[in-house]
GROMACS .gro file of C-alpha atoms in nm:
model
  490
    1UNK     CA    1   2.262  -2.239  -0.673
    2UNK     CA    2   2.561  -2.025  -0.579
    3UNK     CA    3   2.535  -1.845  -0.913
    4UNK     CA    4   2.165  -1.773  -0.856
    5UNK     CA    5   2.229  -1.651  -0.501
    6UNK     CA    6   2.507  -1.419  -0.618
    7UNK     CA    7   2.308  -1.276  -0.910
    8UNK     CA    8   1.950  -1.259  -0.781
    9UNK     CA    9   1.898  -0.893  -0.875
   10UNK     CA   10   2.008  -0.912  -1.242
   11UNK     CA   11   1.825  -1.244  -1.288
   12UNK     CA   12   1.510  -1.094  -1.142
   13UNK     CA   13   1.525  -0.787  -1.366
   14UNK     CA   14   1.610  -0.996  -1.674
   15UNK     CA   15   1.321  -1.237  -1.618
   16UNK     CA   16   1.082  -0.942  -1.583
   17UNK     CA   17   1.196  -0.804  -1.922
   18UNK     CA   18   1.147  -1.148  -2.080
   19UNK     CA   19   0.794  -1.176  -1.937
   20UNK     CA   20   0.705  -0.833  -2.073
   21UNK     CA   21   0.849  -0.907  -2.418
   22UNK     CA   22   0.633  -1.221  -2.434
   23UNK     CA   23   0.329  -0.999  -2.382
   24UNK     CA   24   0.221  -1.094  -2.030
   25UNK     CA   25   0.014  -0.828  -1.848
   26UNK     CA   26   0.246  -0.589  -1.669
   27UNK     CA   27   0.078  -0.602  -1.327
   28UNK     CA   28   0.082  -0.985  -1.316
   29UNK     CA   29   0.438  -1.008  -1.454
   30UNK     CA   30   0.562  -0.774  -1.180
   31UNK     CA   31   0.375  -0.952  -0.901
   32UNK     CA   32   0.468  -1.302  -1.020
   33UNK     CA   33   0.838  -1.213  -1.040
   34UNK     CA   34   0.826  -1.064  -0.693
   35UNK     CA   35   0.658  -1.369  -0.538
   36UNK     CA   36   0.860  -1.637  -0.723
   37UNK     CA   37   1.198  -1.477  -0.661
   38UNK     CA   38   1.094  -1.404  -0.304
   39UNK     CA   39   1.030  -1.775  -0.246
   40UNK     CA   40   1.361  -1.863  -0.415
   41UNK     CA   41   1.540  -1.612  -0.191
   42UNK     CA   42   1.381  -1.764   0.120
   43UNK     CA   43   1.481  -2.112   0.005
   44UNK     CA   44   1.841  -1.998  -0.051
   45UNK     CA   45   1.854  -1.824   0.286
   46UNK     CA   46   1.889  -1.474   0.135
   47UNK     CA   47   1.553  -1.360   0.269
   48UNK     CA   48   1.339  -1.443   0.571
   49UNK     CA   49   0.975  -1.559   0.558
   50UNK     CA   50   0.884  -1.244   0.749
   51UNK     CA   51   0.951  -1.050   0.427
   52UNK     CA   52   0.603  -1.116   0.291
   53UNK     CA   53   0.444  -0.997   0.614
   54UNK     CA   54   0.527  -0.644   0.502
   55UNK     CA   55   0.331  -0.692   0.178
   56UNK     CA   56  -0.017  -0.600   0.313
   57UNK     CA   57   0.117  -0.272   0.452
   58UNK     CA   58   0.278  -0.184   0.118
   59UNK     CA   59  -0.042  -0.259  -0.075
   60UNK     CA   60  -0.250  -0.062   0.176
   61UNK     CA   61  -0.006   0.226   0.122
   62UNK     CA   62  -0.106   0.227  -0.245
   63UNK     CA   63  -0.477   0.232  -0.159
   64UNK     CA   64  -0.438   0.516   0.091
   65UNK     CA   65  -0.224   0.737  -0.136
   66UNK     CA   66  -0.417   1.065  -0.175
   67UNK     CA   67  -0.200   1.178  -0.468
   68UNK     CA   68  -0.335   0.901  -0.690
   69UNK     CA   69  -0.689   1.040  -0.652
   70UNK     CA   70  -0.592   1.301  -0.911
   71UNK     CA   71  -0.578   1.029  -1.180
   72UNK     CA   72  -0.954   0.945  -1.192
   73UNK     CA   73  -1.047   1.314  -1.161
   74UNK     CA   74  -0.832   1.427  -1.455
   75UNK     CA   75  -0.927   1.121  -1.662
   76UNK     CA   76  -1.299   1.182  -1.605
   77UNK     CA   77  -1.257   1.552  -1.690
   78UNK     CA   78  -1.081   1.469  -2.016
   79UNK     CA   79  -1.332   1.208  -2.125
   80UNK     CA   80  -1.630   1.434  -2.056
   81UNK     CA   81  -1.473   1.718  -2.257
   82UNK     CA   82  -1.374   1.490  -2.543
   83UNK     CA   83  -1.716   1.326  -2.567
   84UNK     CA   84  -1.904   1.655  -2.532
   85UNK     CA   85  -1.763   1.780  -2.863
   86UNK     CA   86  -1.514   2.039  -2.738
   87UNK     CA   87  -1.237   1.908  -2.965
   88UNK     CA   88  -1.464   1.928  -3.270
   89UNK     CA   89  -1.563   2.289  -3.195
   90UNK     CA   90  -1.203   2.392  -3.130
   91UNK     CA   91  -1.071   2.233  -3.450
   92UNK     CA   92  -1.343   2.387  -3.663
   93UNK     CA   93  -1.298   2.735  -3.513
   94UNK     CA   94  -0.917   2.747  -3.515
   95UNK     CA   95  -0.915   2.586  -3.862
   96UNK     CA   96  -1.129   2.876  -3.987
   97UNK     CA   97  -0.899   3.125  -3.811
   98UNK     CA   98  -0.580   2.987  -3.974
   99UNK     CA   99  -0.750   2.880  -4.298
  100UNK     CA  100  -0.595   3.144  -4.528
  101UNK     CA  101  -0.241   3.050  -4.419
  102UNK     CA  102  -0.042   2.763  -4.573
  103UNK     CA  103  -0.037   2.485  -4.318
  104UNK     CA  104  -0.329   2.651  -4.138
  105UNK     CA  105  -0.504   2.321  -4.061
  106UNK     CA  106  -0.179   2.175  -3.925
  107UNK     CA  107  -0.131   2.483  -3.705
  108UNK     CA  108  -0.488   2.442  -3.583
  109UNK     CA  109  -0.428   2.077  -3.495
  110UNK     CA  110  -0.115   2.166  -3.295
  111UNK     CA  111  -0.286   2.446  -3.101
  112UNK     CA  112  -0.593   2.234  -3.033
  113UNK     CA  113  -0.365   1.949  -2.924
  114UNK     CA  114  -0.201   2.182  -2.672
  115UNK     CA  115  -0.538   2.304  -2.541
  116UNK     CA  116  -0.670   1.947  -2.515
  117UNK     CA  117  -0.349   1.847  -2.337
  118UNK     CA  118  -0.405   2.122  -2.080
  119UNK     CA  119  -0.766   2.016  -2.024
  120UNK     CA  120  -0.778   1.640  -2.077
  121UNK     CA  121  -0.431   1.502  -2.002
  122UNK     CA  122  -0.522   1.182  -2.193
  123UNK     CA  123  -0.324   1.099  -2.509
  124UNK     CA  124  -0.574   0.848  -2.651
  125UNK     CA  125  -0.864   1.095  -2.629
  126UNK     CA  126  -0.666   1.370  -2.806
  127UNK     CA  127  -0.531   1.153  -3.089
  128UNK     CA  128  -0.858   0.973  -3.161
  129UNK     CA  129  -1.075   1.287  -3.154
  130UNK     CA  130  -0.838   1.485  -3.378
  131UNK     CA  131  -0.787   1.186  -3.608
  132UNK     CA  132  -1.162   1.147  -3.655
  133UNK     CA  133  -1.229   1.516  -3.711
  134UNK     CA  134  -0.927   1.673  -3.880
  135UNK     CA  135  -0.763   1.393  -4.080
  136UNK     CA  136  -1.047   1.357  -4.338
  137UNK     CA  137  -1.054   1.737  -4.382
  138UNK     CA  138  -0.675   1.754  -4.430
  139UNK     CA  139  -0.691   1.472  -4.685
  140UNK     CA  140  -0.978   1.642  -4.869
  141UNK     CA  141  -0.781   1.964  -4.917
  142UNK     CA  142  -0.463   1.796  -5.040
  143UNK     CA  143  -0.237   1.766  -4.736
  144UNK     CA  144   0.051   1.520  -4.760
  145UNK     CA  145  -0.040   1.204  -4.569
  146UNK     CA  146   0.287   1.189  -4.377
  147UNK     CA  147   0.264   1.550  -4.259
  148UNK     CA  148  -0.105   1.521  -4.166
  149UNK     CA  149  -0.073   1.198  -3.968
  150UNK     CA  150   0.254   1.305  -3.804
  151UNK     CA  151   0.105   1.636  -3.685
  152UNK     CA  152  -0.204   1.465  -3.540
  153UNK     CA  153  -0.009   1.193  -3.359
  154UNK     CA  154   0.254   1.435  -3.223
  155UNK     CA  155  -0.002   1.693  -3.110
  156UNK     CA  156  -0.194   1.426  -2.924
  157UNK     CA  157   0.118   1.325  -2.732
  158UNK     CA  158   0.147   1.678  -2.588
  159UNK     CA  159  -0.096   1.549  -2.326
  160UNK     CA  160   0.201   1.346  -2.199
  161UNK     CA  161   0.406   1.649  -2.088
  162UNK     CA  162   0.171   1.950  -2.064
  163UNK     CA  163  -0.003   1.956  -1.723
  164UNK     CA  164  -0.233   1.802  -1.605
  165UNK     CA  165  -0.053   1.498  -1.745
  166UNK     CA  166  -0.126   1.161  -1.585
  167UNK     CA  167   0.234   1.045  -1.623
  168UNK     CA  168   0.357   1.346  -1.426
  169UNK     CA  169   0.131   1.245  -1.135
  170UNK     CA  170   0.279   0.896  -1.137
  171UNK     CA  171   0.631   1.035  -1.183
  172UNK     CA  172   0.590   1.263  -0.881
  173UNK     CA  173   0.462   0.970  -0.674
  174UNK     CA  174   0.752   0.745  -0.774
  175UNK     CA  175   1.012   1.017  -0.714
  176UNK     CA  176   0.859   1.128  -0.384
  177UNK     CA  177   0.806   1.485  -0.501
  178UNK     CA  178   0.513   1.727  -0.517
  179UNK     CA  179   0.276   1.693  -0.813
  180UNK     CA  180   0.234   2.073  -0.818
  181UNK     CA  181   0.612   2.121  -0.852
  182UNK     CA  182   0.624   1.858  -1.126
  183UNK     CA  183   0.344   2.036  -1.313
  184UNK     CA  184   0.514   2.374  -1.276
  185UNK     CA  185   0.845   2.234  -1.396
  186UNK     CA  186   0.688   2.070  -1.703
  187UNK     CA  187   0.488   2.370  -1.820
  188UNK     CA  188   0.765   2.563  -2.002
  189UNK     CA  189   0.916   2.253  -2.173
  190UNK     CA  190   0.566   2.159  -2.291
  191UNK     CA  191   0.510   2.504  -2.443
  192UNK     CA  192   0.858   2.505  -2.601
  193UNK     CA  193   0.788   2.165  -2.757
  194UNK     CA  194   0.459   2.299  -2.896
  195UNK     CA  195   0.647   2.591  -3.054
  196UNK     CA  196   0.898   2.349  -3.207
  197UNK     CA  197   0.611   2.156  -3.370
  198UNK     CA  198   0.477   2.486  -3.509
  199UNK     CA  199   0.825   2.572  -3.637
  200UNK     CA  200   0.850   2.239  -3.819
  201UNK     CA  201   0.516   2.294  -3.995
  202UNK     CA  202   0.624   2.647  -4.087
  203UNK     CA  203   0.943   2.510  -4.245
  204UNK     CA  204   0.738   2.256  -4.442
  205UNK     CA  205   0.509   2.539  -4.560
  206UNK     CA  206   0.813   2.734  -4.684
  207UNK     CA  207   1.010   2.452  -4.851
  208UNK     CA  208   0.727   2.212  -4.949
  209UNK     CA  209   0.419   2.436  -4.989
  210UNK     CA  210   0.230   2.169  -5.184
  211UNK     CA  211   0.234   1.945  -4.875
  212UNK     CA  212   0.034   2.192  -4.662
  213UNK     CA  213  -0.200   2.400  -4.882
  214UNK     CA  214  -0.422   2.677  -4.751
  215UNK     CA  215  -0.798   2.630  -4.733
  216UNK     CA  216  -0.980   2.739  -5.049
  217UNK     CA  217  -1.210   3.045  -5.011
  218UNK     CA  218  -1.528   2.835  -5.033
  219UNK     CA  219  -1.417   2.633  -4.727
  220UNK     CA  220  -1.377   2.945  -4.510
  221UNK     CA  221  -1.738   3.005  -4.408
  222UNK     CA  222  -1.671   3.237  -4.112
  223UNK     CA  223  -1.528   3.586  -4.153
  224UNK     CA  224  -1.514   3.918  -3.972
  225UNK     CA  225  -1.731   3.965  -3.664
  226UNK     CA  226  -1.883   3.616  -3.686
  227UNK     CA  227  -1.536   3.458  -3.674
  228UNK     CA  228  -1.435   3.681  -3.381
  229UNK     CA  229  -1.747   3.588  -3.181
  230UNK     CA  230  -1.699   3.220  -3.263
  231UNK     CA  231  -1.334   3.228  -3.151
  232UNK     CA  232  -1.429   3.408  -2.829
  233UNK     CA  233  -1.714   3.176  -2.734
  234UNK     CA  234  -1.523   2.860  -2.827
  235UNK     CA  235  -1.184   2.939  -2.675
  236UNK     CA  236  -1.290   3.119  -2.357
  237UNK     CA  237  -1.454   2.823  -2.169
  238UNK     CA  238  -1.158   2.580  -2.206
  239UNK     CA  239  -0.909   2.857  -2.120
  240UNK     CA  240  -1.110   2.936  -1.806
  241UNK     CA  241  -1.110   2.566  -1.719
  242UNK     CA  242  -0.731   2.555  -1.766
  243UNK     CA  243  -0.693   2.843  -1.521
  244UNK     CA  244  -0.939   2.682  -1.280
  245UNK     CA  245  -0.728   2.365  -1.272
  246UNK     CA  246  -0.366   2.469  -1.328
  247UNK     CA  247  -0.391   2.826  -1.199
  248UNK     CA  248  -0.523   2.720  -0.860
  249UNK     CA  249  -0.253   2.451  -0.834
  250UNK     CA  250   0.032   2.686  -0.929
  251UNK     CA  251  -0.096   2.960  -0.696
  252UNK     CA  252  -0.108   2.713  -0.408
  253UNK     CA  253  -0.483   2.757  -0.359
  254UNK     CA  254  -0.561   2.391  -0.434
  255UNK     CA  255  -0.377   2.061  -0.430
  256UNK     CA  256  -0.360   1.862  -0.758
  257UNK     CA  257  -0.633   1.632  -0.627
  258UNK     CA  258  -0.858   1.929  -0.546
  259UNK     CA  259  -0.770   2.086  -0.882
  260UNK     CA  260  -0.872   1.764  -1.056
  261UNK     CA  261  -1.203   1.761  -0.869
  262UNK     CA  262  -1.273   2.121  -0.973
  263UNK     CA  263  -1.177   2.033  -1.330
  264UNK     CA  264  -1.417   1.739  -1.337
  265UNK     CA  265  -1.695   1.965  -1.207
  266UNK     CA  266  -1.603   2.233  -1.463
  267UNK     CA  267  -1.613   1.977  -1.746
  268UNK     CA  268  -1.960   1.865  -1.638
  269UNK     CA  269  -2.072   2.229  -1.625
  270UNK     CA  270  -1.937   2.294  -1.977
  271UNK     CA  271  -2.114   1.984  -2.109
  272UNK     CA  272  -2.442   2.100  -1.949
  273UNK     CA  273  -2.408   2.450  -2.099
  274UNK     CA  274  -2.345   2.297  -2.443
  275UNK     CA  275  -2.653   2.076  -2.389
  276UNK     CA  276  -2.447   1.766  -2.463
  277UNK     CA  277  -2.450   1.591  -2.128
  278UNK     CA  278  -2.651   1.269  -2.128
  279UNK     CA  279  -2.670   0.958  -1.912
  280UNK     CA  280  -2.506   0.755  -2.190
  281UNK     CA  281  -2.211   0.997  -2.208
  282UNK     CA  282  -2.179   1.003  -1.828
  283UNK     CA  283  -2.188   0.621  -1.810
  284UNK     CA  284  -1.921   0.584  -2.081
  285UNK     CA  285  -1.692   0.836  -1.911
  286UNK     CA  286  -1.732   0.671  -1.569
  287UNK     CA  287  -1.667   0.322  -1.707
  288UNK     CA  288  -1.354   0.434  -1.894
  289UNK     CA  289  -1.230   0.622  -1.587
  290UNK     CA  290  -1.283   0.316  -1.367
  291UNK     CA  291  -1.095   0.093  -1.614
  292UNK     CA  292  -0.796   0.326  -1.645
  293UNK     CA  293  -0.776   0.387  -1.269
  294UNK     CA  294  -0.793   0.014  -1.198
  295UNK     CA  295  -0.524  -0.045  -1.459
  296UNK     CA  296  -0.291   0.206  -1.290
  297UNK     CA  297  -0.356   0.080  -0.937
  298UNK     CA  298  -0.306  -0.286  -1.035
  299UNK     CA  299   0.029  -0.203  -1.198
  300UNK     CA  300   0.128  -0.010  -0.887
  301UNK     CA  301   0.034  -0.304  -0.663
  302UNK     CA  302   0.239  -0.539  -0.882
  303UNK     CA  303   0.530  -0.293  -0.870
  304UNK     CA  304   0.513  -0.292  -0.489
  305UNK     CA  305   0.534  -0.672  -0.480
  306UNK     CA  306   0.826  -0.669  -0.722
  307UNK     CA  307   1.015  -0.394  -0.539
  308UNK     CA  308   0.969  -0.565  -0.200
  309UNK     CA  309   1.173  -0.866  -0.317
  310UNK     CA  310   1.405  -0.663  -0.541
  311UNK     CA  311   1.508  -0.437  -0.255
  312UNK     CA  312   1.529  -0.740  -0.026
  313UNK     CA  313   1.800  -0.894  -0.247
  314UNK     CA  314   1.971  -0.550  -0.262
  315UNK     CA  315   1.878  -0.493  -0.625
  316UNK     CA  316   1.879  -0.117  -0.572
  317UNK     CA  317   2.246  -0.136  -0.472
  318UNK     CA  318   2.320  -0.340  -0.784
  319UNK     CA  319   2.156  -0.073  -1.002
  320UNK     CA  320   2.331   0.205  -0.810
  321UNK     CA  321   2.675   0.047  -0.855
  322UNK     CA  322   2.598  -0.023  -1.219
  323UNK     CA  323   2.501   0.337  -1.301
  324UNK     CA  324   2.714   0.542  -1.062
  325UNK     CA  325   3.036   0.391  -1.202
  326UNK     CA  326   2.963   0.506  -1.557
  327UNK     CA  327   3.233   0.727  -1.714
  328UNK     CA  328   3.150   1.094  -1.737
  329UNK     CA  329   2.985   1.143  -1.397
  330UNK     CA  330   2.646   1.314  -1.410
  331UNK     CA  331   2.654   1.373  -1.786
  332UNK     CA  332   2.750   1.009  -1.849
  333UNK     CA  333   2.465   0.897  -1.622
  334UNK     CA  334   2.211   1.122  -1.797
  335UNK     CA  335   2.320   1.010  -2.145
  336UNK     CA  336   2.306   0.641  -2.048
  337UNK     CA  337   1.968   0.676  -1.875
  338UNK     CA  338   1.809   0.863  -2.165
  339UNK     CA  339   1.939   0.610  -2.416
  340UNK     CA  340   1.801   0.330  -2.195
  341UNK     CA  341   1.459   0.497  -2.168
  342UNK     CA  342   1.452   0.572  -2.541
  343UNK     CA  343   1.517   0.210  -2.642
  344UNK     CA  344   1.293   0.059  -2.373
  345UNK     CA  345   1.016   0.285  -2.504
  346UNK     CA  346   1.014   0.078  -2.825
  347UNK     CA  347   0.862  -0.207  -2.622
  348UNK     CA  348   0.716  -0.057  -2.303
  349UNK     CA  349   0.468   0.228  -2.256
  350UNK     CA  350   0.512   0.516  -2.016
  351UNK     CA  351   0.314   0.352  -1.732
  352UNK     CA  352   0.544   0.051  -1.734
  353UNK     CA  353   0.857   0.267  -1.756
  354UNK     CA  354   0.734   0.486  -1.470
  355UNK     CA  355   0.661   0.195  -1.238
  356UNK     CA  356   0.957  -0.030  -1.323
  357UNK     CA  357   1.254   0.184  -1.428
  358UNK     CA  358   1.207   0.522  -1.257
  359UNK     CA  359   1.216   0.392  -0.895
  360UNK     CA  360   1.551   0.225  -0.973
  361UNK     CA  361   1.700   0.539  -1.128
  362UNK     CA  362   1.583   0.794  -0.869
  363UNK     CA  363   1.823   0.697  -0.583
  364UNK     CA  364   2.124   0.710  -0.817
  365UNK     CA  365   2.017   1.050  -0.955
  366UNK     CA  366   1.971   1.189  -0.604
  367UNK     CA  367   2.310   1.056  -0.497
  368UNK     CA  368   2.470   1.236  -0.794
  369UNK     CA  369   2.308   1.563  -0.683
  370UNK     CA  370   2.049   1.577  -0.963
  371UNK     CA  371   1.726   1.763  -0.884
  372UNK     CA  372   1.449   1.503  -0.899
  373UNK     CA  373   1.185   1.743  -1.034
  374UNK     CA  374   1.414   1.829  -1.326
  375UNK     CA  375   1.499   1.459  -1.367
  376UNK     CA  376   1.130   1.363  -1.371
  377UNK     CA  377   1.042   1.621  -1.638
  378UNK     CA  378   1.342   1.510  -1.846
  379UNK     CA  379   1.229   1.148  -1.833
  380UNK     CA  380   0.870   1.255  -1.908
  381UNK     CA  381   0.977   1.424  -2.232
  382UNK     CA  382   1.185   1.119  -2.322
  383UNK     CA  383   0.897   0.881  -2.246
  384UNK     CA  384   0.680   1.088  -2.477
  385UNK     CA  385   0.863   0.923  -2.765
  386UNK     CA  386   0.713   0.588  -2.653
  387UNK     CA  387   0.386   0.700  -2.815
  388UNK     CA  388   0.558   0.779  -3.144
  389UNK     CA  389   0.808   0.495  -3.190
  390UNK     CA  390   0.741   0.270  -3.485
  391UNK     CA  391   0.634  -0.006  -3.467
  392UNK     CA  392   0.479  -0.006  -3.114
  393UNK     CA  393   0.384   0.360  -3.065
  394UNK     CA  394   0.039   0.375  -2.910
  395UNK     CA  395  -0.042   0.713  -3.069
  396UNK     CA  396   0.025   0.552  -3.407
  397UNK     CA  397  -0.208   0.263  -3.317
  398UNK     CA  398  -0.481   0.505  -3.206
  399UNK     CA  399  -0.449   0.699  -3.530
  400UNK     CA  400  -0.443   0.383  -3.743
  401UNK     CA  401  -0.770   0.270  -3.581
  402UNK     CA  402  -0.955   0.585  -3.697
  403UNK     CA  403  -0.767   0.672  -4.019
  404UNK     CA  404  -0.941   0.596  -4.352
  405UNK     CA  405  -0.815   0.291  -4.547
  406UNK     CA  406  -0.654   0.518  -4.807
  407UNK     CA  407  -0.395   0.624  -4.548
  408UNK     CA  408  -0.119   0.361  -4.541
  409UNK     CA  409   0.035   0.243  -4.216
  410UNK     CA  410   0.382   0.311  -4.356
  411UNK     CA  411   0.283   0.675  -4.415
  412UNK     CA  412   0.176   0.707  -4.051
  413UNK     CA  413   0.510   0.564  -3.936
  414UNK     CA  414   0.717   0.790  -4.164
  415UNK     CA  415   0.512   1.091  -4.060
  416UNK     CA  416   0.605   1.028  -3.695
  417UNK     CA  417   0.983   1.025  -3.754
  418UNK     CA  418   1.042   1.406  -3.773
  419UNK     CA  419   0.847   1.458  -3.451
  420UNK     CA  420   1.043   1.187  -3.269
  421UNK     CA  421   1.359   1.375  -3.373
  422UNK     CA  422   1.209   1.700  -3.239
  423UNK     CA  423   1.137   1.529  -2.906
  424UNK     CA  424   1.498   1.405  -2.889
  425UNK     CA  425   1.616   1.763  -2.952
  426UNK     CA  426   1.389   1.874  -2.666
  427UNK     CA  427   1.559   1.622  -2.435
  428UNK     CA  428   1.898   1.768  -2.531
  429UNK     CA  429   1.770   2.122  -2.468
  430UNK     CA  430   1.652   2.033  -2.117
  431UNK     CA  431   1.991   1.880  -2.035
  432UNK     CA  432   2.173   2.183  -2.180
  433UNK     CA  433   1.940   2.444  -2.027
  434UNK     CA  434   1.803   2.305  -1.698
  435UNK     CA  435   1.649   2.649  -1.627
  436UNK     CA  436   1.368   2.550  -1.866
  437UNK     CA  437   1.240   2.331  -1.582
  438UNK     CA  438   1.375   2.492  -1.266
  439UNK     CA  439   1.299   2.854  -1.358
  440UNK     CA  440   0.956   2.874  -1.197
  441UNK     CA  441   1.022   2.652  -0.899
  442UNK     CA  442   1.080   2.790  -0.552
  443UNK     CA  443   1.430   2.714  -0.434
  444UNK     CA  444   1.446   2.584  -0.081
  445UNK     CA  445   1.726   2.724   0.130
  446UNK     CA  446   1.977   2.450   0.206
  447UNK     CA  447   2.131   2.452   0.553
  448UNK     CA  448   2.496   2.356   0.582
  449UNK     CA  449   2.517   2.167   0.911
  450UNK     CA  450   2.892   2.224   0.927
  451UNK     CA  451   2.833   2.597   0.962
  452UNK     CA  452   2.558   2.581   1.224
  453UNK     CA  453   2.664   2.780   1.533
  454UNK     CA  454   2.520   2.723   1.881
  455UNK     CA  455   2.570   3.017   2.117
  456UNK     CA  456   2.566   2.938   2.491
  457UNK     CA  457   2.509   3.229   2.738
  458UNK     CA  458   2.814   3.327   2.947
  459UNK     CA  459   2.640   3.310   3.287
  460UNK     CA  460   2.466   2.977   3.300
  461UNK     CA  461   2.241   2.913   3.606
  462UNK     CA  462   2.363   2.671   3.869
  463UNK     CA  463   2.203   2.331   3.909
  464UNK     CA  464   1.997   2.434   4.213
  465UNK     CA  465   1.891   2.771   4.072
  466UNK     CA  466   1.548   2.792   3.918
  467UNK     CA  467   1.538   2.914   3.559
  468UNK     CA  468   1.299   3.210   3.518
  469UNK     CA  469   1.184   3.274   3.165
  470UNK     CA  470   0.979   3.586   3.238
  471UNK     CA  471   1.126   3.786   3.527
  472UNK     CA  472   0.864   4.007   3.700
  473UNK     CA  473   0.915   4.379   3.744
  474UNK     CA  474   0.985   4.511   4.102
  475UNK     CA  475   0.625   4.641   4.128
  476UNK     CA  476   0.483   4.300   4.028
  477UNK     CA  477   0.714   4.123   4.278
  478UNK     CA  478   0.607   4.355   4.565
  479UNK     CA  479   0.241   4.306   4.479
  480UNK     CA  480   0.282   3.928   4.472
  481UNK     CA  481   0.461   3.937   4.811
  482UNK     CA  482   0.188   4.151   4.962
  483UNK     CA  483  -0.081   3.909   4.843
  484UNK     CA  484   0.105   3.613   4.992
  485UNK     CA  485   0.098   3.760   5.353
  486UNK     CA  486  -0.220   3.669   5.551
  487UNK     CA  487  -0.451   3.956   5.647
  488UNK     CA  488  -0.413   3.893   6.026
  489UNK     CA  489  -0.033   3.931   5.998
  490UNK     CA  490  -0.041   4.263   5.820
   0.00000   0.00000   0.00000
């Protein structure tokens, strides 16, 4: 019993990892650990029974969190756009535009992935839609299976880091920072990562041209003015929607929740204009939105139960002592944390990492003087690899579910490896050049309390002297005196 009492925090964290590795649902594993170890702590005298009286308030805090309203709005927006055929139109149009170039279809997939990321924010929707539409075309025209599947899976995961990403909303909530600042900080790294994907395909086109052939002339049906009009009419609506959502957030006109609401309305309007909105589509989108939102909220409730007991047994201090004593200071901490996130991502997805690991790391990062917006974007890029890790990468599972039988699972896994390496390089770039994140953020002026000076006037009024804030002029004083004398005394 003495061993358990002295090591409650590591035992609690270890048992949670074991539960998750056995495949128990995350929300229930978190809540069960919190309740069971809470009861053990009460029995051992480490905690008081009053601890669980704080639980209703913590759960109500989840329900009343306005920031989380952005999740159903952005999810609904993405599902409406994906089911209304926007991805299909974009892929067909940009594929025609880049058709004459080697690797043109791969370039089209990357650019469409970036546009979908900036409008949908949902990885599953991007990967599945592009897998269904572009993979058969790429196979038909002789693309290498590894390159084709890797490009589709990696481009879909751009929705993880390019705003309006769902994980950035959760990251901002867990770190106690503004979602708008988190979006603004993630924008440049997301665009840089997109350019790195394009650079990789360009290198493949130069050194292995047979892997990424150009479209044959008979496949390029649009040319000249028709192609220009098609590009204009297809690209303009989603770009306007991106400005409606992200532009208003970055300009400070709307909060992320309001931006999500406008985006959902804009997606409905686009579906109506395309004449693709139906009750069946609306019902499917609403059901999927409700499921995902419930999934997030239930995990967050479980995380609140877990953290209540974990903080009660001073688990946060255990984590702080464990990480703050690492050799190398801030750099040692960042290297250790990113290695931890990278390896945990083999088994946990980004929701689980955000709810379980990030709240434990944030206090240590803040104590070391690390900007939490920068830290959140760094972890977001690192967590992006969780979608691409063989053998549990969800983007690979999504692609496997829609890929034709001729595409082997091993080819999908090998195709993901170069893009995982690119994402690791992106993590190193953010650590080396923090300005990639902090460049567009407003720096708040920090006040040094040691240099604050209080100036006291030389002639202070005596205790019985009335303090006059607005002294009247002599004319006003004479007029006031005249009005105070009765008429019969004048």
